[in-house]
Short mmCIF file of C-alpha atoms in Angstrom, two decimals:
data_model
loop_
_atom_site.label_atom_id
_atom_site.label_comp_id
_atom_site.label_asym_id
_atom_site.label_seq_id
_atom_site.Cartn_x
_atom_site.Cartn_y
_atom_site.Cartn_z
CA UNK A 1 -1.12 -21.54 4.55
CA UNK A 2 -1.47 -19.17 7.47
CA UNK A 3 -1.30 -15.62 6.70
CA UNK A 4 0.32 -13.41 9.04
CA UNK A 5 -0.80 -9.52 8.18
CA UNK A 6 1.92 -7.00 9.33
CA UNK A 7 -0.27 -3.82 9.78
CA UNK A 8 -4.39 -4.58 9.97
CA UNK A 9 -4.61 -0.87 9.27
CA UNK A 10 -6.78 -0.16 5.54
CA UNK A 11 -5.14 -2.70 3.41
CA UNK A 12 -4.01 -5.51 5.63
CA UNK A 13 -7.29 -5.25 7.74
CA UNK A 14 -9.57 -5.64 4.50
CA UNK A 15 -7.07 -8.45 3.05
CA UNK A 16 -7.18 -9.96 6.39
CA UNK A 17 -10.70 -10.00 7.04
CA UNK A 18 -11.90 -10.89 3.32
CA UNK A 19 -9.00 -13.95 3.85
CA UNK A 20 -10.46 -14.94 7.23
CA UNK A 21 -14.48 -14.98 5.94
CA UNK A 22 -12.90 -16.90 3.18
CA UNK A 23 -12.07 -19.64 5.55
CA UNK A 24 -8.59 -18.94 5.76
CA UNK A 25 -5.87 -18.89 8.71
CA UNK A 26 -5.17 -15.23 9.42
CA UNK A 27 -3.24 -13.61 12.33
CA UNK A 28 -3.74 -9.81 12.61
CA UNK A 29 -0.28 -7.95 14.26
CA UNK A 30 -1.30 -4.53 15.24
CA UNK A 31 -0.30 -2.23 17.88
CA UNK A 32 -1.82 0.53 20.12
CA UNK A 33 -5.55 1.50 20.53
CA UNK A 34 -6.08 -0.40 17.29
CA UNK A 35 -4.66 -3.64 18.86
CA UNK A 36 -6.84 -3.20 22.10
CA UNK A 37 -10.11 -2.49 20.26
CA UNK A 38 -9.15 -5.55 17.85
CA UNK A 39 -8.97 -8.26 20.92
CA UNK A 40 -11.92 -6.75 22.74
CA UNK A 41 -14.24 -6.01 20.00
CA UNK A 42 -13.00 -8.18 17.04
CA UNK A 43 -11.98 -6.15 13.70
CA UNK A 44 -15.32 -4.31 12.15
CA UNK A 45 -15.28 -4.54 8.44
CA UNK A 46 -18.02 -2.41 6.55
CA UNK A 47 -18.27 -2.61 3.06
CA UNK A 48 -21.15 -1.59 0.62
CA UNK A 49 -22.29 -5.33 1.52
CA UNK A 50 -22.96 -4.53 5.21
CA UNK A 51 -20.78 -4.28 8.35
CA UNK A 52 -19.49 -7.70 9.77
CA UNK A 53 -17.40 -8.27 13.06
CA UNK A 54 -14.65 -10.70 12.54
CA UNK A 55 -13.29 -12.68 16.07
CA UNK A 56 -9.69 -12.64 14.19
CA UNK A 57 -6.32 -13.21 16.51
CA UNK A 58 -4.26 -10.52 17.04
CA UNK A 59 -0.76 -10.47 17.96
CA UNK A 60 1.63 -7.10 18.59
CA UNK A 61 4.94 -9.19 18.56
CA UNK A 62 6.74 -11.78 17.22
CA UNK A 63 7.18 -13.28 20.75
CA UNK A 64 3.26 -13.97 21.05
CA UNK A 65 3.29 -15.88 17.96
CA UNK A 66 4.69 -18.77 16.46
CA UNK A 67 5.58 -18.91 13.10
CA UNK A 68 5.86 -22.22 11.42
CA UNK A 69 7.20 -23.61 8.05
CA UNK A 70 3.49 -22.98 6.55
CA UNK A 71 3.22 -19.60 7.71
CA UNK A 72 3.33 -16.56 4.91
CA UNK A 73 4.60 -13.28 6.37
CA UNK A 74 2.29 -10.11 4.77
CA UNK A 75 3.33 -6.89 4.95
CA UNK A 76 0.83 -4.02 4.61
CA UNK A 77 2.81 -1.27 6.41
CA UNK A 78 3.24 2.37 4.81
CA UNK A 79 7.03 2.54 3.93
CA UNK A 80 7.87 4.80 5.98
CA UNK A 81 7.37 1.59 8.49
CA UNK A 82 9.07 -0.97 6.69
CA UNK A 83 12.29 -0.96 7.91
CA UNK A 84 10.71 -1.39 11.35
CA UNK A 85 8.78 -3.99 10.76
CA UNK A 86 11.55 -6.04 8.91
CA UNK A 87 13.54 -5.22 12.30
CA UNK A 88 11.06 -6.88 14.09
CA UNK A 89 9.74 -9.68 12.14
CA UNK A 90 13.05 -10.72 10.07
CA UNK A 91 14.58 -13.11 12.89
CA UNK A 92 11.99 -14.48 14.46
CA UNK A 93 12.37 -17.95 15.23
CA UNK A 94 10.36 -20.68 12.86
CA UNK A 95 9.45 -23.97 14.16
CA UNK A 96 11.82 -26.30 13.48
CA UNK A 97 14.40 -23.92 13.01
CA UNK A 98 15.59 -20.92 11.07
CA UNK A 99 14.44 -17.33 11.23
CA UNK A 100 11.44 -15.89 8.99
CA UNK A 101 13.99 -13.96 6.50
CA UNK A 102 15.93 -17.36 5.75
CA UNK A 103 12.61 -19.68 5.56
CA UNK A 104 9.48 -17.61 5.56
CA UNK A 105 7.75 -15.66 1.95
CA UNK A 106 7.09 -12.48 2.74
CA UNK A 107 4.46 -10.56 0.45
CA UNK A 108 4.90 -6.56 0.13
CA UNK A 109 1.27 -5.58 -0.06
CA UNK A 110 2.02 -1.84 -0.39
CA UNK A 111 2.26 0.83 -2.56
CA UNK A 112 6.15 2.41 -3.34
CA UNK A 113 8.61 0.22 -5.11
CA UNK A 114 11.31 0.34 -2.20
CA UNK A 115 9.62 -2.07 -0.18
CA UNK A 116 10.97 -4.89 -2.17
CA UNK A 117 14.25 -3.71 -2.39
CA UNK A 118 14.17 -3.44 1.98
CA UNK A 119 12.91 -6.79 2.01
CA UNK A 120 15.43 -8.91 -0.28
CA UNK A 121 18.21 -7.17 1.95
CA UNK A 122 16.91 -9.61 5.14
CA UNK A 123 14.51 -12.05 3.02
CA UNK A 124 15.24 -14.95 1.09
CA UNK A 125 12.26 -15.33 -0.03
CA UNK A 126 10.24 -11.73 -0.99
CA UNK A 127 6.95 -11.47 -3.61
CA UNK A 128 5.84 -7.75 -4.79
CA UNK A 129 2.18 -7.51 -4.91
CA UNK A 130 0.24 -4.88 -6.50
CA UNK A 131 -2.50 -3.58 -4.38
CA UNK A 132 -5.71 -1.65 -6.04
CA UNK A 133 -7.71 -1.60 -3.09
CA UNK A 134 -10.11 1.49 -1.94
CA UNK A 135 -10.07 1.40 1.93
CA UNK A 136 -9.47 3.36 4.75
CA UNK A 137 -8.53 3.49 8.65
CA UNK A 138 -9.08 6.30 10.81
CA UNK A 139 -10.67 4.67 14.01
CA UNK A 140 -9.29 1.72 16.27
CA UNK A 141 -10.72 -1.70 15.31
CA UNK A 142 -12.58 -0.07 12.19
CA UNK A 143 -11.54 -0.91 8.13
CA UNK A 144 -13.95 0.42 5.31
CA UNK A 145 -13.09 -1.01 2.17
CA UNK A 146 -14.94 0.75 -0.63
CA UNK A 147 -15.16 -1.31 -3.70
CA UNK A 148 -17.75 -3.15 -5.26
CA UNK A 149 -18.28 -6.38 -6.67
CA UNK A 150 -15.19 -6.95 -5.47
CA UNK A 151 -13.31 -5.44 -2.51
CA UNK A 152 -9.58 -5.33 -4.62
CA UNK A 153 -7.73 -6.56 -6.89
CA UNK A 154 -4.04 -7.78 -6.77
CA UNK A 155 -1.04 -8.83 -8.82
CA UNK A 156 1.56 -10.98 -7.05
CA UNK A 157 5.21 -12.23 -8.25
CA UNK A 158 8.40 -13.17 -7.28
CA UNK A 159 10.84 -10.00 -6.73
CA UNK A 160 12.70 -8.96 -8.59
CA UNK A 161 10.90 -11.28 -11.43
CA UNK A 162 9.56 -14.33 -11.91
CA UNK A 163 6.47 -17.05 -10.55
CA UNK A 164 6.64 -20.03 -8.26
CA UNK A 165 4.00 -22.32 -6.82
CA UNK A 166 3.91 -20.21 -3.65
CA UNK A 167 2.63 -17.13 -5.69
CA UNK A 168 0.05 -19.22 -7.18
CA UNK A 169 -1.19 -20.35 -4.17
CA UNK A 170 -1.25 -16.98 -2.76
CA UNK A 171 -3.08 -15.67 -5.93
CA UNK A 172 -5.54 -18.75 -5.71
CA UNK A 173 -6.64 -17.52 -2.11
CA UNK A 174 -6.98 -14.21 -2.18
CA UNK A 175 -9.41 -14.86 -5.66
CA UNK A 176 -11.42 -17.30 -3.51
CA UNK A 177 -13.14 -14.36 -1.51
CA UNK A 178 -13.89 -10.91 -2.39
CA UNK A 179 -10.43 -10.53 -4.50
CA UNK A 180 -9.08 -10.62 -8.12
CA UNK A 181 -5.55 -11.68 -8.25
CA UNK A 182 -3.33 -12.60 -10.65
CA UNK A 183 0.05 -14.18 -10.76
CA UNK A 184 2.20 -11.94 -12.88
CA UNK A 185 5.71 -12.80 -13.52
CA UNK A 186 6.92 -9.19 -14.12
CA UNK A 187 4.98 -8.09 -10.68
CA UNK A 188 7.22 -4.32 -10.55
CA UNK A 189 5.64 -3.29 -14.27
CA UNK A 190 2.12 -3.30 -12.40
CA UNK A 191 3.40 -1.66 -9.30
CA UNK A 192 5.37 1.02 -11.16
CA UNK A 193 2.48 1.76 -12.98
CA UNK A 194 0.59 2.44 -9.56
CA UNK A 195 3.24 4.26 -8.44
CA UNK A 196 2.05 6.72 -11.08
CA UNK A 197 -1.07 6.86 -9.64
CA UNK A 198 0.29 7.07 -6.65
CA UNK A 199 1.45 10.53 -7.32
CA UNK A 200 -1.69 12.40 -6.79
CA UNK A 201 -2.17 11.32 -3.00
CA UNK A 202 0.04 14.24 -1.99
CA UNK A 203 -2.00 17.10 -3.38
CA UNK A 204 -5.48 15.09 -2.24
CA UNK A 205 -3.84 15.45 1.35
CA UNK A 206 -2.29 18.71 1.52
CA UNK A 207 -4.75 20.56 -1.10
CA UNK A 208 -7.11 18.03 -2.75
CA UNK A 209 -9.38 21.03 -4.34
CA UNK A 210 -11.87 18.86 -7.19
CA UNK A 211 -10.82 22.18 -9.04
CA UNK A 212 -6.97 21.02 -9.29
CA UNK A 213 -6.94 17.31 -9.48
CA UNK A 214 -6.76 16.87 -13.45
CA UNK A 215 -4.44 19.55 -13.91
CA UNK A 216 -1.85 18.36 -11.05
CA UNK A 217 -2.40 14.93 -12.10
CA UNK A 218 -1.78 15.46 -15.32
CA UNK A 219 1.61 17.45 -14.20
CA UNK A 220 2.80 14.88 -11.90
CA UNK A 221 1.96 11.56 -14.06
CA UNK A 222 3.98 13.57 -16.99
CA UNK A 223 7.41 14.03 -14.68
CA UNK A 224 6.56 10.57 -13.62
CA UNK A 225 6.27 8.94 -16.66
CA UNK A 226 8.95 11.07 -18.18
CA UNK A 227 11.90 9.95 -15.47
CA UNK A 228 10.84 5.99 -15.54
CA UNK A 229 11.07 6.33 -19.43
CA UNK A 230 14.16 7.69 -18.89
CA UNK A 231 15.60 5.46 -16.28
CA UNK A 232 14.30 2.61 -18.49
CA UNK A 233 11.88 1.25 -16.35
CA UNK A 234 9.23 -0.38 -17.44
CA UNK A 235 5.24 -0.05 -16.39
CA UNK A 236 1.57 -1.40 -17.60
CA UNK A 237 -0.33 1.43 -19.91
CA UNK A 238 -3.45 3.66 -18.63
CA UNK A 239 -5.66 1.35 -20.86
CA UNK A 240 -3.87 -2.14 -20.03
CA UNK A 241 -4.89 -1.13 -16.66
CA UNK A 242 -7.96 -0.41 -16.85
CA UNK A 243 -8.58 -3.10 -18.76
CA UNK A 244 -7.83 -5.37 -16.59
CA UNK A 245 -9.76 -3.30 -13.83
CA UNK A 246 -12.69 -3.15 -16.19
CA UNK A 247 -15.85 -2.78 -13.79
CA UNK A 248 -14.74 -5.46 -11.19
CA UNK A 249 -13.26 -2.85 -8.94
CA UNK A 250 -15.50 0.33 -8.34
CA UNK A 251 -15.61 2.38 -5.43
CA UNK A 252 -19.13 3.22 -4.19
CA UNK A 253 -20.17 5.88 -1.39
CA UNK A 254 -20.99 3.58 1.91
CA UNK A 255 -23.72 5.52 3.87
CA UNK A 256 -22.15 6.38 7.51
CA UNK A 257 -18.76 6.04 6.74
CA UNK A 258 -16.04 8.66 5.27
CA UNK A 259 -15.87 9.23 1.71
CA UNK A 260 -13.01 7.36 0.04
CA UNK A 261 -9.65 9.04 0.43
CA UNK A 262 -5.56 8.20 -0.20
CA UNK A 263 -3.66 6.73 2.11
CA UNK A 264 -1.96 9.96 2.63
CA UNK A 265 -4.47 12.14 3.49
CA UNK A 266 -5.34 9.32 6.22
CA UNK A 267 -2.00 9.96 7.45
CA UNK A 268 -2.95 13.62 7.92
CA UNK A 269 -6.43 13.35 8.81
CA UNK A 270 -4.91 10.62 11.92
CA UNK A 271 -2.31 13.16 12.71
CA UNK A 272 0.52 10.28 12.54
CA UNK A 273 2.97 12.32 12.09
CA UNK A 274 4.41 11.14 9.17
CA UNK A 275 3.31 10.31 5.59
CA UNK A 276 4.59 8.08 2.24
CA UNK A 277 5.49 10.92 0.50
CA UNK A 278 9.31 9.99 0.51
CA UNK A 279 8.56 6.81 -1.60
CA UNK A 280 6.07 8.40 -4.19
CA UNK A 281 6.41 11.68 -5.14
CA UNK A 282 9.91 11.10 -4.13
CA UNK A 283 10.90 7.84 -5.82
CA UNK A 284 10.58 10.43 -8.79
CA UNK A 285 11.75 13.09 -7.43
CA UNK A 286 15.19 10.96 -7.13
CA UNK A 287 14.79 9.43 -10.15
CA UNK A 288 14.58 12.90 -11.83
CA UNK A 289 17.76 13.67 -10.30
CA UNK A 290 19.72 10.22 -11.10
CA UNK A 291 18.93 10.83 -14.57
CA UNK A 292 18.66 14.91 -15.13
CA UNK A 293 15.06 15.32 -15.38
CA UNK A 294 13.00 17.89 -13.32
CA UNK A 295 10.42 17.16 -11.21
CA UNK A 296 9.29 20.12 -10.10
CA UNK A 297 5.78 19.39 -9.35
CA UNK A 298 6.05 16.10 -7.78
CA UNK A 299 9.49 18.04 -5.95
CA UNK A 300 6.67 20.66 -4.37
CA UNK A 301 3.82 18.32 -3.50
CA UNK A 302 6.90 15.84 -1.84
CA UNK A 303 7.78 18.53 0.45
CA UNK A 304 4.74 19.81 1.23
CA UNK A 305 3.53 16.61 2.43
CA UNK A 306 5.95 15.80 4.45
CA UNK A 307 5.96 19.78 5.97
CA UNK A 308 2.02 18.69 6.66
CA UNK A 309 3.16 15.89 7.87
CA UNK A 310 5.42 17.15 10.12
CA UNK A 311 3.50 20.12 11.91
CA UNK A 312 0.54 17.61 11.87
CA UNK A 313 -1.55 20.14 9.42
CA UNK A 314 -5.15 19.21 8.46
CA UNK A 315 -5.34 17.49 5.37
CA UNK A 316 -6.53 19.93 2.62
CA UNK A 317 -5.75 23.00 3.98
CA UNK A 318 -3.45 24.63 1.56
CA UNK A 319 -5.13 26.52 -1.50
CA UNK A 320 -5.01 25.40 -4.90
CA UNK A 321 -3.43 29.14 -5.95
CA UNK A 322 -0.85 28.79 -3.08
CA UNK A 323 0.34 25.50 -4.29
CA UNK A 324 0.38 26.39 -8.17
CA UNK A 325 2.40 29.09 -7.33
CA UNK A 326 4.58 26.89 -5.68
CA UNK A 327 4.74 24.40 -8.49
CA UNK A 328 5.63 27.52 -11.03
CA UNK A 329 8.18 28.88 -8.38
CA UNK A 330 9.87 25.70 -8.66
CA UNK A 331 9.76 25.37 -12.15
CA UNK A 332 11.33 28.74 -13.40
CA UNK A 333 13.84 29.07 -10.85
CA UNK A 334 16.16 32.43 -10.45
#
């Protein structure tokens, strides 16, 4: 199999590169500076290991590829870009006929549980994977990926449920280099579950004081867990997590590079302009209103972000007072 990464940014670029060291066909589709400094310089992956420089192809388009029978389609986009890149990728031609969404797998390697449900509206053929994967990209051409023995570790199924040979497969290579992954036929119990975690990346971007973070987590895992339970969804434990974790996964400081951050305090800290914010803190946010229960914690930290977001604020630059007085504002309204 061939494995076409949509987005080399943090994830895709570590998954990539570990997959291509491994031996492994990988294509790289990035855009921008980060596409230029790719094909001139090759994609520079550090890790506590050392830094190597991986000759990988890149592509931007579909056009400047093409995708055969063999090929599996991986998409490590933040959602906020998923309905683009399903635009983009869904009908493009396969050799010997067909389009990518009628023949192709495609593999949501992202955090958010709306990914899937984008995908299955143009694929056939869409897996949920659940990513646990300390990285980050803030400079063209350059992915640090944090963790140590292993770089990550993965759980892949068939959405909405359910294993086939192709998730195997998938599971097989990814465990062959750098990777734990395990075929799990109830993929969206794992990814729920890290949607939970999930919750605390907006207050490590717009505040992320060491003085807050158990007290907001605690606050926004409660409305979390408190709206899933009540929309009957279900998700892995605290402990069946991390025991499957156990030690293989740690992240470690990597002299030179940035210290370890979320994925949306990236987004601030690379002044995108946008941030996930809609598909984490407000997954339950809507949740909490489909099935009457507040949310007003994970409410505040979903608009802030996306206020941040917006005006292209630094990351961390509200105070922890300011935002627990938002947070209290919101929950004993007038």
């Amino acid at each position: 199999m061939r494995y076409v990464i949509i987005g080399a940014g943090a994830i895709g670029g570590t998954i990539g590169g570990r997959l291509f060291q491994g031996g492994h066909d990988v294509v790289l589709v990035a855009r921008g500076e980060h596409a230029r400094a790719l094909r001139d310089e090759g994609l520079r992956l550090v890790t506590p290991q050392g830094t190597d420089t991986l000759r990988i192809p890149v592509v931007s388009e579909p056009g400047e590829l093409r995708l055969t029978p063999d090929d599996v389609l991986m998409l490590c986009v933040k959602t906020q870009g998923t309905q683009a890149a399903l635009d983009t990728w869904a009908y493009a031609p396969v050799e010997g006929g067909g389009t990518a969404a009628g023949r192709l797998p495609l593999v949501c390697a992202q955090n958010a549980v709306e990914n899937e449900r984008l995908a299955l509206r143009r694929f056939a053929r869409v897996y949920g994977m659940c990513v646990w994967l300390p990285s980050t990209h803030l400079e063209p051409g350059v992915v640090v990926a944090y963790g140590t023995p292993l770089s990550g570790m993965f759980h892949i199924g068939r959405y909405p449920h359910g294993l086939d040979e192709t998730a195997r497969r998938i599971a097989a290579d990814l465990s062959g280099h750098a990777f734990a992954a395990y075929p799990d036929e109830k993929v969206m119990r794992w990814k729920y579950a890290k949607l939970l975690t999930n919750l605390l990346n907006a207050y490590d971007a717009v505040c992320g004081d060491p003085a807050g973070t158990e007290k907001i987590g605690a606050l926004v895992r409660a409305e979390g867990a408190a709206v899933l339970d009540a929309a009957g969804i279900e998700y892995a434990s605290v402990d069946e997590q991390r025991a499957r974790r156990g030690d293989r996964v740690t992240a470690v400081d990597i002299p030179g590079a940035v210290a370890n951050r979320s994925s949306s305090w990236q987004s601030l800290a690379r002044g995108s302009g946008s941030i996930e914010a809609d598909y984490l803190n407000g997954e339950i946010s809507l949740l909490g209103r489909l099935h009457g229960v507040p949310t007003p914690a994970n409410d505040v930290l979903h608009r802030l972000a996306n206020e941040f977001a917006r005006d292209r604020r630094p990351p961390g630059s509200l105070s922890l007072q300011d935002l627990m007085s938002a947070i209290d504002a919101a929950a004993s309204p007038v």
